[in-house]
Amino acid sequence: MGASLMARNIFNQPPKDEKESAAPSPTPTKAAKLPGSVGGLRDSLREITANSIRDIEPDQIDMDGLRDRLVLEDSSIDELAESIRKHGQQVPIMVRPSAQPDRYRIIYGRRRLAAIRMVGGTVKAIVRTLDDDASLIAQGQENNLRLDPSFIEKSLFIKEMQESGYKPNVIQDALGLTRQGVSNHRVVIEQLPEGLVQLIGPAHGIGRRQWGDLAAFSKKIDLVNTAKEVIAALPDDTPSAEKFQAVYSACSNKARSDEKQANGSLTSVVKDADGSSVGTLTVDQKTIAIKIAKKDNPEFGQWIEERAEATLLQLFEQWRNESGSGS
């Protein structure tokens, strides 16, 4: 059974869009004793939409846990707030009791909570007593179900989970990934310099291969400074995916230019006092070449041709005398 289907069975949730469908009507269900372990999560979450939905003041809820989104206060929050203002909150968030009386810690629904704080009023919330592992799995799976996070958001979430000490099986369950899938995300995020992802943003639609190709440029150029220069020149409302493409293109061009300069040749034009071209001087790692275009300076070209060998020997003797190599 696929991860998304498993998540949908666990949560029994309506479609992704907040305003597309209302939560199922509560039906009488025998209250279950909720376990605080990962093993009992499936049984407890099947009853999520059936009972224990409460109206809670938003200021009683703390934004707890790991961030699974790069952008929270964005235009989509405004759109969600407008939808809730018109149609009401159709899908509850989930919270768990805090150690402090009459306070709660959010498990999932951060965007809905932010939108309701803009609209005003109470928030519909399911209250569940879950331990840290179970809360993380609920957060990750519900987030995947409602608004699929981008590749790089999942990568950052995985990194935070690992650094926070969560076990591999918990991380896999939270995002519905295999062990190899988790590894593929982590390999890419480890190659990217700190701060680059925050500059670009979530970049929905940009996958592992593209982020991996960008990460490979870090061995050749300064990705962060290049990204800052590129993004500063873009309009403020440029979508994140377009920022990525602009940064990638600039980094690719810069890497090719630097490689060509390092391995290729450097050519300069030699001009006289009047600014007219006399010839070109080309230098690479192996040779030095002086070129005179006969069509531009036919007489000078003829003069150089007649004296080139003698002039080269003269320059060589001059170098030996000045450097002491002839002594």
Short mmCIF file of N, CA and C in Angstrom, two decimals, residues 48-141:
data_model
loop_
_atom_site.label_atom_id
_atom_site.label_comp_id
_atom_site.label_asym_id
_atom_site.label_seq_id
_atom_site.Cartn_x
_atom_site.Cartn_y
_atom_site.Cartn_z
N ILE A 48 -10.01 10.47 14.64
CA ILE A 48 -9.71 11.90 14.72
C ILE A 48 -10.92 12.77 14.39
N THR A 49 -11.57 12.47 13.26
CA THR A 49 -12.66 13.33 12.81
C THR A 49 -13.99 12.99 13.46
N ALA A 50 -14.02 12.01 14.34
CA ALA A 50 -15.27 11.54 14.89
C ALA A 50 -15.59 12.12 16.26
N ASN A 51 -14.61 12.56 17.01
CA ASN A 51 -14.90 13.06 18.36
C ASN A 51 -13.79 14.00 18.84
N SER A 52 -14.00 14.57 20.01
CA SER A 52 -13.02 15.40 20.70
C SER A 52 -12.63 16.66 19.94
N ILE A 53 -13.53 17.22 19.13
CA ILE A 53 -13.25 18.50 18.48
C ILE A 53 -13.72 19.60 19.42
N ARG A 54 -12.80 20.47 19.78
CA ARG A 54 -13.12 21.55 20.73
C ARG A 54 -12.88 22.90 20.09
N ASP A 55 -13.53 23.92 20.65
CA ASP A 55 -13.25 25.31 20.27
C ASP A 55 -12.27 25.88 21.27
N ILE A 56 -11.09 26.28 20.79
CA ILE A 56 -10.01 26.75 21.66
C ILE A 56 -9.57 28.13 21.20
N GLU A 57 -9.25 28.98 22.15
CA GLU A 57 -8.72 30.30 21.82
C GLU A 57 -7.32 30.15 21.21
N PRO A 58 -7.03 30.79 20.08
CA PRO A 58 -5.73 30.64 19.42
C PRO A 58 -4.54 30.97 20.32
N ASP A 59 -4.72 31.95 21.24
CA ASP A 59 -3.59 32.33 22.08
C ASP A 59 -3.29 31.30 23.17
N GLN A 60 -4.10 30.25 23.25
CA GLN A 60 -3.82 29.16 24.18
C GLN A 60 -2.94 28.07 23.54
N ILE A 61 -2.66 28.25 22.25
CA ILE A 61 -1.92 27.22 21.50
C ILE A 61 -0.52 27.72 21.18
N ASP A 62 0.48 26.91 21.55
CA ASP A 62 1.88 27.24 21.28
C ASP A 62 2.32 26.56 19.99
N MET A 63 3.11 27.29 19.19
CA MET A 63 3.64 26.73 17.94
C MET A 63 4.81 25.81 18.29
N ASP A 64 4.49 24.58 18.56
CA ASP A 64 5.45 23.61 19.07
C ASP A 64 6.01 22.76 17.93
N GLY A 65 7.10 22.07 18.20
CA GLY A 65 7.62 21.07 17.27
C GLY A 65 8.52 21.64 16.20
N LEU A 66 8.91 20.77 15.26
CA LEU A 66 9.82 21.14 14.19
C LEU A 66 9.07 21.82 13.05
N ARG A 67 9.74 22.76 12.40
CA ARG A 67 9.14 23.43 11.25
C ARG A 67 9.22 22.51 10.04
N ASP A 68 8.10 22.30 9.38
CA ASP A 68 8.10 21.50 8.16
C ASP A 68 7.80 22.35 6.94
N ARG A 69 7.80 23.66 7.13
CA ARG A 69 7.55 24.59 6.04
C ARG A 69 8.62 25.67 6.05
N LEU A 70 9.08 26.07 4.85
CA LEU A 70 10.00 27.19 4.75
C LEU A 70 9.25 28.50 4.86
N VAL A 71 8.03 28.53 4.32
CA VAL A 71 7.24 29.75 4.30
C VAL A 71 5.92 29.48 5.00
N LEU A 72 5.62 30.27 6.02
CA LEU A 72 4.33 30.13 6.70
C LEU A 72 3.48 31.36 6.46
N GLU A 73 4.02 32.53 6.72
CA GLU A 73 3.25 33.76 6.53
C GLU A 73 3.42 34.23 5.09
N ASP A 74 2.71 33.60 4.16
CA ASP A 74 2.79 33.98 2.76
C ASP A 74 1.39 34.28 2.22
N SER A 75 1.31 34.50 0.92
CA SER A 75 0.03 34.87 0.32
C SER A 75 -1.02 33.79 0.50
N SER A 76 -0.58 32.52 0.58
CA SER A 76 -1.55 31.44 0.73
C SER A 76 -2.27 31.52 2.07
N ILE A 77 -1.62 32.09 3.08
CA ILE A 77 -2.27 32.28 4.38
C ILE A 77 -3.40 33.30 4.25
N ASP A 78 -3.16 34.35 3.47
CA ASP A 78 -4.20 35.36 3.24
C ASP A 78 -5.40 34.73 2.54
N GLU A 79 -5.14 33.89 1.54
CA GLU A 79 -6.21 33.23 0.81
C GLU A 79 -6.99 32.29 1.72
N LEU A 80 -6.26 31.56 2.57
CA LEU A 80 -6.91 30.63 3.49
C LEU A 80 -7.75 31.40 4.51
N ALA A 81 -7.23 32.53 4.98
CA ALA A 81 -7.97 33.35 5.94
C ALA A 81 -9.27 33.86 5.32
N GLU A 82 -9.24 34.27 4.06
CA GLU A 82 -10.42 34.75 3.37
C GLU A 82 -11.44 33.63 3.21
N SER A 83 -10.96 32.43 2.91
CA SER A 83 -11.86 31.28 2.77
C SER A 83 -12.54 30.97 4.10
N ILE A 84 -11.77 31.00 5.18
CA ILE A 84 -12.33 30.73 6.51
C ILE A 84 -13.30 31.83 6.91
N ARG A 85 -13.00 33.06 6.55
CA ARG A 85 -13.89 34.17 6.86
C ARG A 85 -15.25 33.98 6.18
N LYS A 86 -15.24 33.46 4.95
CA LYS A 86 -16.48 33.29 4.20
C LYS A 86 -17.22 32.00 4.57
N HIS A 87 -16.47 30.91 4.73
CA HIS A 87 -17.11 29.61 4.87
C HIS A 87 -16.91 28.96 6.24
N GLY A 88 -16.11 29.59 7.08
CA GLY A 88 -15.81 28.98 8.37
C GLY A 88 -14.69 27.96 8.27
N GLN A 89 -14.19 27.50 9.40
CA GLN A 89 -13.11 26.51 9.42
C GLN A 89 -13.70 25.12 9.16
N GLN A 90 -13.38 24.55 8.04
CA GLN A 90 -13.96 23.27 7.64
C GLN A 90 -13.18 22.07 8.19
N VAL A 91 -11.89 22.24 8.41
CA VAL A 91 -11.05 21.11 8.85
C VAL A 91 -10.35 21.50 10.15
N PRO A 92 -10.48 20.70 11.20
CA PRO A 92 -9.85 21.04 12.48
C PRO A 92 -8.34 20.86 12.44
N ILE A 93 -7.67 21.54 13.34
CA ILE A 93 -6.25 21.31 13.55
C ILE A 93 -6.11 20.25 14.63
N MET A 94 -4.89 19.83 14.95
CA MET A 94 -4.69 18.89 16.04
C MET A 94 -3.69 19.48 17.03
N VAL A 95 -4.00 19.35 18.32
CA VAL A 95 -3.12 19.83 19.38
C VAL A 95 -2.98 18.74 20.44
N ARG A 96 -2.04 18.93 21.32
CA ARG A 96 -1.89 18.04 22.48
C ARG A 96 -1.74 18.91 23.72
N PRO A 97 -2.15 18.40 24.86
CA PRO A 97 -2.07 19.20 26.08
C PRO A 97 -0.64 19.59 26.41
N SER A 98 -0.49 20.79 26.90
CA SER A 98 0.82 21.28 27.36
C SER A 98 0.99 20.94 28.83
N ALA A 99 2.21 21.09 29.31
CA ALA A 99 2.46 20.87 30.74
C ALA A 99 1.81 21.97 31.57
N GLN A 100 1.54 23.12 30.94
CA GLN A 100 0.89 24.23 31.62
C GLN A 100 -0.63 24.09 31.51
N PRO A 101 -1.36 24.42 32.56
CA PRO A 101 -2.83 24.29 32.55
C PRO A 101 -3.46 25.15 31.46
N ASP A 102 -4.47 24.60 30.80
CA ASP A 102 -5.25 25.32 29.78
C ASP A 102 -4.41 25.82 28.61
N ARG A 103 -3.31 25.12 28.34
CA ARG A 103 -2.50 25.46 27.18
C ARG A 103 -2.26 24.20 26.36
N TYR A 104 -2.01 24.41 25.05
CA TYR A 104 -1.86 23.29 24.14
C TYR A 104 -0.64 23.50 23.24
N ARG A 105 -0.14 22.40 22.70
CA ARG A 105 0.99 22.43 21.77
C ARG A 105 0.49 21.89 20.44
N ILE A 106 0.73 22.62 19.37
CA ILE A 106 0.19 22.23 18.07
C ILE A 106 0.92 21.00 17.53
N ILE A 107 0.16 20.10 16.92
CA ILE A 107 0.72 18.94 16.24
C ILE A 107 0.72 19.20 14.74
N TYR A 108 -0.44 19.58 14.20
CA TYR A 108 -0.49 19.99 12.80
C TYR A 108 -1.61 21.01 12.62
N GLY A 109 -1.53 21.72 11.48
CA GLY A 109 -2.51 22.76 11.19
C GLY A 109 -1.97 24.16 11.42
N ARG A 110 -0.64 24.32 11.26
CA ARG A 110 -0.03 25.63 11.52
C ARG A 110 -0.58 26.72 10.60
N ARG A 111 -0.82 26.38 9.33
CA ARG A 111 -1.34 27.37 8.39
C ARG A 111 -2.77 27.76 8.77
N ARG A 112 -3.59 26.78 9.14
CA ARG A 112 -4.96 27.08 9.55
C ARG A 112 -4.98 27.94 10.81
N LEU A 113 -4.08 27.64 11.75
CA LEU A 113 -4.02 28.42 12.98
C LEU A 113 -3.61 29.86 12.68
N ALA A 114 -2.62 30.02 11.80
CA ALA A 114 -2.17 31.37 11.43
C ALA A 114 -3.30 32.15 10.75
N ALA A 115 -4.07 31.46 9.90
CA ALA A 115 -5.17 32.13 9.20
C ALA A 115 -6.27 32.55 10.18
N ILE A 116 -6.60 31.68 11.14
CA ILE A 116 -7.65 32.01 12.10
C ILE A 116 -7.20 33.13 13.03
N ARG A 117 -5.94 33.22 13.32
CA ARG A 117 -5.43 34.34 14.12
C ARG A 117 -5.63 35.65 13.38
N MET A 118 -5.60 35.60 12.04
CA MET A 118 -5.87 36.80 11.24
C MET A 118 -7.36 37.13 11.23
N VAL A 119 -8.19 36.09 11.14
CA VAL A 119 -9.64 36.28 11.06
C VAL A 119 -10.23 36.66 12.41
N GLY A 120 -9.74 36.00 13.47
CA GLY A 120 -10.30 36.19 14.80
C GLY A 120 -11.25 35.07 15.16
N GLY A 121 -11.49 34.90 16.44
CA GLY A 121 -12.38 33.85 16.90
C GLY A 121 -11.62 32.62 17.36
N THR A 122 -12.38 31.61 17.75
CA THR A 122 -11.77 30.38 18.24
C THR A 122 -11.40 29.45 17.09
N VAL A 123 -10.55 28.48 17.39
CA VAL A 123 -10.13 27.52 16.39
C VAL A 123 -10.66 26.14 16.77
N LYS A 124 -11.18 25.41 15.79
CA LYS A 124 -11.64 24.05 16.02
C LYS A 124 -10.42 23.14 16.06
N ALA A 125 -10.27 22.40 17.15
CA ALA A 125 -9.07 21.59 17.33
C ALA A 125 -9.40 20.23 17.92
N ILE A 126 -8.73 19.22 17.43
CA ILE A 126 -8.78 17.88 18.00
C ILE A 126 -7.68 17.81 19.05
N VAL A 127 -8.04 17.39 20.24
CA VAL A 127 -7.06 17.30 21.33
C VAL A 127 -6.69 15.83 21.52
N ARG A 128 -5.42 15.53 21.38
CA ARG A 128 -4.94 14.18 21.56
C ARG A 128 -3.69 14.17 22.45
N THR A 129 -3.60 13.19 23.31
CA THR A 129 -2.41 13.03 24.15
C THR A 129 -1.47 12.07 23.44
N LEU A 130 -0.47 12.61 22.76
CA LEU A 130 0.49 11.83 22.00
C LEU A 130 1.90 12.16 22.46
N ASP A 131 2.80 11.18 22.39
CA ASP A 131 4.18 11.46 22.74
C ASP A 131 4.87 12.14 21.55
N ASP A 132 6.15 12.46 21.72
CA ASP A 132 6.85 13.21 20.67
C ASP A 132 6.89 12.46 19.35
N ASP A 133 7.17 11.15 19.39
CA ASP A 133 7.26 10.37 18.16
C ASP A 133 5.92 10.34 17.43
N ALA A 134 4.86 10.05 18.15
CA ALA A 134 3.53 9.98 17.54
C ALA A 134 3.10 11.34 17.01
N SER A 135 3.43 12.40 17.72
CA SER A 135 3.09 13.75 17.27
C SER A 135 3.80 14.09 15.97
N LEU A 136 5.06 13.69 15.89
CA LEU A 136 5.84 13.98 14.68
C LEU A 136 5.28 13.23 13.48
N ILE A 137 4.92 11.97 13.68
CA ILE A 137 4.33 11.19 12.59
C ILE A 137 3.02 11.80 12.14
N ALA A 138 2.18 12.20 13.09
CA ALA A 138 0.91 12.83 12.74
C ALA A 138 1.14 14.12 11.97
N GLN A 139 2.09 14.92 12.41
CA GLN A 139 2.40 16.18 11.73
C GLN A 139 2.86 15.93 10.30
N GLY A 140 3.80 15.02 10.14
CA GLY A 140 4.35 14.77 8.81
C GLY A 140 3.34 14.18 7.85
N GLN A 141 2.57 13.20 8.31
CA GLN A 141 1.61 12.55 7.43
C GLN A 141 0.45 13.47 7.06
#
